[in-house]
Amino acid sequence: DTGVSQDPRHKITKRGQNVTFRCDPISEHNRLYWYRQTLGQGPEFLTYFQNEAQLEKSRLLSDRFSAERPKGSFSTLEIQRTEQGDSAMYLCASSSPRQLSGNTIYFGEGSWLTVV
Amino acid sequence: AQKITQTQPGMFVQEKEAVTLDCTYDTSDPSYGLFWYKQPSSGEMIFLIYQGSYDQQNATEGRYSLNFQKARKSANLVISASQLGDSAMYFCAMDSNYQLIWGAGTKLIIKP
C-alpha cells in the first residue's frame, strides 16, 4: 500500500498519560500535515512540515503537543498529560506541490484517541 | 478571511439518482484550489476531485464532477448515478498556503 499510513488506528488512554501517533506519508511527498477532527466537525489544522522543517503550528497546538519529522520522512505527534478534551481523530496527510492537480493533500485513515 | 460554506447538513437521495452537494467559498486570493473529500464512517478522508481557480474547464473524475462558477464563488459537487456506497460525509475545502480551509460537511445517505 503506497498511501498515507497511521499507527495506531485506535488508542484509549487514561487522563494524564502521554500518547504518541506515527504517520508515514506517501514516499515522494515532501509536505506533511497533522489535523484534528471531532465528531460532526470538519478537520482542524494543527501543524505542517516541509521536509524536516516544521513551518507552521496552529494555536490549537498547546505546549502539551509536539510534532516531529526528524528525517523528513515519517512524523510523530505526541500529546503529553492527555485531557478528555483531546479525544478526537488525529489525521495525517501528505502532499507534493509538483502534482498536476495542484497541491492535492492525501489523508491517512486517522488515529482515534479516547481519553478516559 | 477565507471561508467555506456548506449549507446542507444532510441529504437523502434515491439510489441511481444524481445528487448535487453545494459549496460556496470566500477568498481574496486570485489563485486558489478547491477540493472535495469523502469521509465514510470508517474515518478515512478520501480525495475525490480538485478544481484550480484558473482552470478553464470544470473538473471531472469518473462519476464526480465539479460545477465551478467562479463569479458566484461556488464549487458544487455532482455525483451521477448514485450508489449505496456513496453514503458518507462530504467535505468541501479550499487551499490556503499550507493548509486546507474546510466546510462543515454534508451527510449524504443513499436510499435503496
GROMACS .gro file of C-alpha atoms in nm:
model
  228
    1ASP     CA    1   0.000   0.000   0.000
    2THR     CA    2   0.151   0.331  -0.104
    3GLY     CA    3  -0.092   0.563   0.073
    4VAL     CA    4  -0.052   0.755   0.397
    5SER     CA    5  -0.044   0.518   0.691
    6GLN     CA    6  -0.104   0.595   1.055
    7ASP     CA    7  -0.044   0.399   1.371
    8PRO     CA    8  -0.214   0.315   1.598
    9ARG     CA    9  -0.560   0.336   1.447
   10HIS     CA   10  -0.723   0.343   1.787
   11LYS     CA   11  -0.590   0.441   2.128
   12ILE     CA   12  -0.767   0.451   2.463
   13THR     CA   13  -0.570   0.614   2.739
   14LYS     CA   14  -0.623   0.739   3.090
   15ARG     CA   15  -0.624   1.110   3.154
   16GLY     CA   16  -0.277   1.234   3.233
   17GLN     CA   17  -0.094   0.973   3.026
   18ASN     CA   18   0.119   1.052   2.723
   19VAL     CA   19   0.037   0.919   2.379
   20THR     CA   20   0.229   0.916   2.052
   21PHE     CA   21   0.096   0.873   1.700
   22ARG     CA   22   0.305   0.789   1.398
   23CYS     CA   23   0.247   0.885   1.036
   24ASP     CA   24   0.421   0.751   0.727
   25PRO     CA   25   0.345   0.977   0.430
   26ILE     CA   26   0.341   0.886   0.063
   27SER     CA   27   0.708   0.832  -0.013
   28GLU     CA   28   0.766   1.108  -0.267
   29HIS     CA   29   0.570   1.371  -0.076
   30ASN     CA   30   0.776   1.638   0.096
   31ARG     CA   31   0.487   1.806   0.277
   32LEU     CA   32   0.323   1.652   0.582
   33TYR     CA   33   0.028   1.780   0.782
   34TRP     CA   34  -0.148   1.695   1.106
   35TYR     CA   35  -0.516   1.771   1.153
   36ARG     CA   36  -0.757   1.704   1.437
   37GLN     CA   37  -1.122   1.618   1.385
   38THR     CA   38  -1.401   1.584   1.639
   39LEU     CA   39  -1.737   1.423   1.571
   40GLY     CA   40  -1.960   1.621   1.337
   41GLN     CA   41  -1.691   1.874   1.252
   42GLY     CA   42  -1.450   1.929   0.968
   43PRO     CA   43  -1.079   1.879   1.032
   44GLU     CA   44  -0.881   2.149   1.212
   45PHE     CA   45  -0.525   2.224   1.109
   46LEU     CA   46  -0.259   2.151   1.370
   47THR     CA   47   0.080   2.169   1.205
   48TYR     CA   48   0.271   2.143   0.878
   49PHE     CA   49   0.615   2.018   0.778
   50GLN     CA   50   0.808   2.071   0.461
   51ASN     CA   51   1.072   1.803   0.463
   52GLU     CA   52   1.203   1.803   0.820
   53ALA     CA   53   1.120   2.166   0.893
   54GLN     CA   54   0.808   2.246   1.093
   55LEU     CA   55   0.690   2.559   0.917
   56GLU     CA   56   0.363   2.633   1.086
   57LYS     CA   57   0.178   2.547   1.404
   58SER     CA   58  -0.181   2.626   1.487
   59ARG     CA   59  -0.270   2.796   1.812
   60LEU     CA   60  -0.467   2.477   1.879
   61LEU     CA   61  -0.133   2.307   1.933
   62SER     CA   62  -0.078   2.377   2.301
   63ASP     CA   63   0.255   2.316   2.474
   64ARG     CA   64   0.134   1.965   2.557
   65PHE     CA   65   0.151   1.880   2.189
   66SER     CA   66   0.472   1.824   1.998
   67ALA     CA   67   0.529   1.703   1.645
   68GLU     CA   68   0.849   1.595   1.480
   69ARG     CA   69   0.965   1.481   1.142
   70PRO     CA   70   1.330   1.409   1.210
   71LYS     CA   71   1.448   1.285   0.872
   72GLY     CA   72   1.185   1.437   0.651
   73SER     CA   73   1.007   1.105   0.616
   74PHE     CA   74   0.777   0.975   0.892
   75SER     CA   75   0.635   1.203   1.159
   76THR     CA   76   0.524   1.162   1.519
   77LEU     CA   77   0.265   1.358   1.713
   78GLU     CA   78   0.295   1.334   2.090
   79ILE     CA   79   0.037   1.452   2.339
   80GLN     CA   80   0.157   1.484   2.696
   81ARG     CA   81  -0.066   1.479   3.005
   82THR     CA   82  -0.373   1.397   2.799
   83GLU     CA   83  -0.706   1.558   2.884
   84GLN     CA   84  -1.056   1.443   2.797
   85GLY     CA   85  -1.083   1.731   2.552
   86ASP     CA   86  -0.803   1.572   2.350
   87SER     CA   87  -1.038   1.291   2.249
   88ALA     CA   88  -1.063   1.318   1.870
   89MET     CA   89  -0.939   1.167   1.550
   90TYR     CA   90  -0.591   1.277   1.451
   91LEU     CA   91  -0.545   1.282   1.078
   92CYS     CA   92  -0.213   1.285   0.900
   93ALA     CA   93  -0.184   1.395   0.538
   94SER     CA   94   0.086   1.448   0.281
   95SER     CA   95   0.125   1.626  -0.049
   96SER     CA   96   0.369   1.725  -0.317
   97PRO     CA   97   0.340   2.059  -0.492
   98ARG     CA   98   0.474   1.901  -0.809
   99GLN     CA   99   0.149   1.714  -0.868
  100LEU     CA  100  -0.057   1.825  -1.163
  101SER     CA  101  -0.374   1.850  -0.958
  102GLY     CA  102  -0.249   2.139  -0.751
  103ASN     CA  103  -0.131   2.069  -0.404
  104THR     CA  104  -0.368   1.778  -0.352
  105ILE     CA  105  -0.347   1.657   0.003
  106TYR     CA  106  -0.390   1.285   0.067
  107PHE     CA  107  -0.500   1.166   0.408
  108GLY     CA  108  -0.438   0.858   0.613
  109GLU     CA  109  -0.711   0.662   0.786
  110GLY     CA  110  -0.668   0.857   1.107
  111SER     CA  111  -0.586   0.767   1.464
  112TRP     CA  112  -0.879   0.771   1.703
  113LEU     CA  113  -0.791   0.885   2.055
  114THR     CA  114  -1.021   0.834   2.350
  115VAL     CA  115  -0.914   0.979   2.684
  116VAL     CA  116  -1.099   0.829   2.981
  117ALA     CA  117  -1.085   3.586   0.576
  118GLN     CA  118  -1.117   3.269   0.376
  119LYS     CA  119  -1.427   3.064   0.438
  120ILE     CA  120  -1.608   2.759   0.302
  121THR     CA  121  -1.983   2.725   0.344
  122GLN     CA  122  -2.180   2.403   0.301
  123THR     CA  123  -2.546   2.478   0.364
  124GLN     CA  124  -2.681   2.122   0.351
  125PRO     CA  125  -2.623   1.939   0.680
  126GLY     CA  126  -2.782   1.624   0.541
  127MET     CA  127  -2.935   1.483   0.225
  128PHE     CA  128  -3.134   1.172   0.135
  129VAL     CA  129  -3.116   1.059  -0.227
  130GLN     CA  130  -3.264   0.761  -0.405
  131GLU     CA  131  -3.012   0.515  -0.544
  132LYS     CA  132  -2.920   0.576  -0.909
  133GLU     CA  133  -3.028   0.939  -0.897
  134ALA     CA  134  -2.783   1.225  -0.944
  135VAL     CA  135  -2.706   1.443  -0.644
  136THR     CA  136  -2.560   1.792  -0.610
  137LEU     CA  137  -2.378   1.896  -0.295
  138ASP     CA  138  -2.346   2.270  -0.250
  139CYS     CA  139  -2.031   2.460  -0.163
  140THR     CA  140  -1.965   2.832  -0.167
  141TYR     CA  141  -1.636   2.995  -0.078
  142ASP     CA  142  -1.492   3.331   0.006
  143THR     CA  143  -1.137   3.439  -0.065
  144SER     CA  144  -0.950   3.743  -0.184
  145ASP     CA  145  -0.664   3.539  -0.330
  146PRO     CA  146  -0.658   3.537  -0.711
  147SER     CA  147  -0.516   3.185  -0.715
  148TYR     CA  148  -0.669   2.905  -0.514
  149GLY     CA  149  -0.771   2.542  -0.530
  150LEU     CA  150  -1.095   2.377  -0.433
  151PHE     CA  151  -1.126   2.018  -0.319
  152TRP     CA  152  -1.395   1.768  -0.234
  153TYR     CA  153  -1.332   1.484   0.008
  154LYS     CA  154  -1.548   1.190   0.110
  155GLN     CA  155  -1.536   1.056   0.464
  156PRO     CA  156  -1.715   0.725   0.526
  157SER     CA  157  -1.794   0.608   0.876
  158SER     CA  158  -1.454   0.437   0.893
  159GLY     CA  159  -1.299   0.782   0.918
  160GLU     CA  160  -1.060   0.793   0.625
  161MET     CA  161  -1.066   1.120   0.432
  162ILE     CA  162  -1.077   1.024   0.063
  163PHE     CA  163  -0.979   1.276  -0.204
  164LEU     CA  164  -1.241   1.298  -0.481
  165ILE     CA  165  -1.177   1.593  -0.709
  166TYR     CA  166  -0.981   1.916  -0.747
  167GLN     CA  167  -1.054   2.243  -0.927
  168GLY     CA  168  -0.796   2.516  -0.975
  169SER     CA  169  -0.914   2.875  -0.990
  170TYR     CA  170  -0.757   2.926  -1.331
  171ASP     CA  171  -0.881   2.601  -1.481
  172GLN     CA  172  -1.093   2.674  -1.785
  173GLN     CA  173  -1.297   2.357  -1.766
  174ASN     CA  174  -1.492   2.201  -1.484
  175ALA     CA  175  -1.310   1.909  -1.327
  176THR     CA  176  -1.443   1.557  -1.373
  177GLU     CA  177  -1.335   1.228  -1.216
  178GLY     CA  178  -1.549   0.931  -1.312
  179ARG     CA  179  -1.895   0.981  -1.159
  180TYR     CA  180  -1.782   1.300  -0.987
  181SER     CA  181  -1.788   1.642  -1.149
  182LEU     CA  182  -1.737   1.985  -1.006
  183ASN     CA  183  -1.972   2.263  -1.116
  184PHE     CA  184  -1.736   2.558  -1.079
  185GLN     CA  185  -1.895   2.902  -1.108
  186LYS     CA  186  -1.619   3.147  -1.030
  187ALA     CA  187  -1.827   3.464  -1.042
  188ARG     CA  188  -2.071   3.317  -0.793
  189LYS     CA  189  -1.790   3.165  -0.586
  190SER     CA  190  -1.949   2.825  -0.589
  191ALA     CA  191  -1.797   2.480  -0.639
  192ASN     CA  192  -2.077   2.227  -0.620
  193LEU     CA  193  -2.005   1.855  -0.638
  194VAL     CA  194  -2.224   1.649  -0.868
  195ILE     CA  195  -2.239   1.273  -0.825
  196SER     CA  196  -2.406   1.096  -1.113
  197ALA     CA  197  -2.587   0.763  -1.079
  198SER     CA  198  -2.552   0.747  -0.701
  199GLN     CA  199  -2.468   0.415  -0.535
  200LEU     CA  200  -2.525   0.284  -0.183
  201GLY     CA  201  -2.152   0.310  -0.123
  202ASP     CA  202  -2.171   0.685  -0.176
  203SER     CA  203  -2.331   0.723   0.167
  204ALA     CA  204  -2.080   0.927   0.368
  205MET     CA  205  -1.987   1.275   0.486
  206TYR     CA  206  -1.868   1.504   0.208
  207PHE     CA  207  -1.641   1.798   0.275
  208CYS     CA  208  -1.558   2.091   0.052
  209ALA     CA  209  -1.221   2.253   0.117
  210MET     CA  210  -1.003   2.533  -0.018
  211ASP     CA  211  -0.628   2.557  -0.001
  212SER     CA  212  -0.475   2.850   0.179
  213ASN     CA  213  -0.097   2.842   0.156
  214TYR     CA  214  -0.001   2.536   0.358
  215GLN     CA  215  -0.339   2.421   0.490
  216LEU     CA  216  -0.695   2.346   0.388
  217ILE     CA  217  -0.993   2.551   0.499
  218TRP     CA  218  -1.290   2.318   0.547
  219GLY     CA  219  -1.665   2.342   0.530
  220ALA     CA  220  -1.887   2.183   0.793
  221GLY     CA  221  -1.970   1.892   0.565
  222THR     CA  222  -2.284   1.734   0.423
  223LYS     CA  223  -2.402   1.391   0.533
  224LEU     CA  224  -2.529   1.207   0.228
  225ILE     CA  225  -2.746   0.899   0.265
  226ILE     CA  226  -2.836   0.694  -0.041
  227LYS     CA  227  -3.165   0.507  -0.011
  228PRO     CA  228  -3.207   0.170  -0.184
   0.00000   0.00000   0.00000
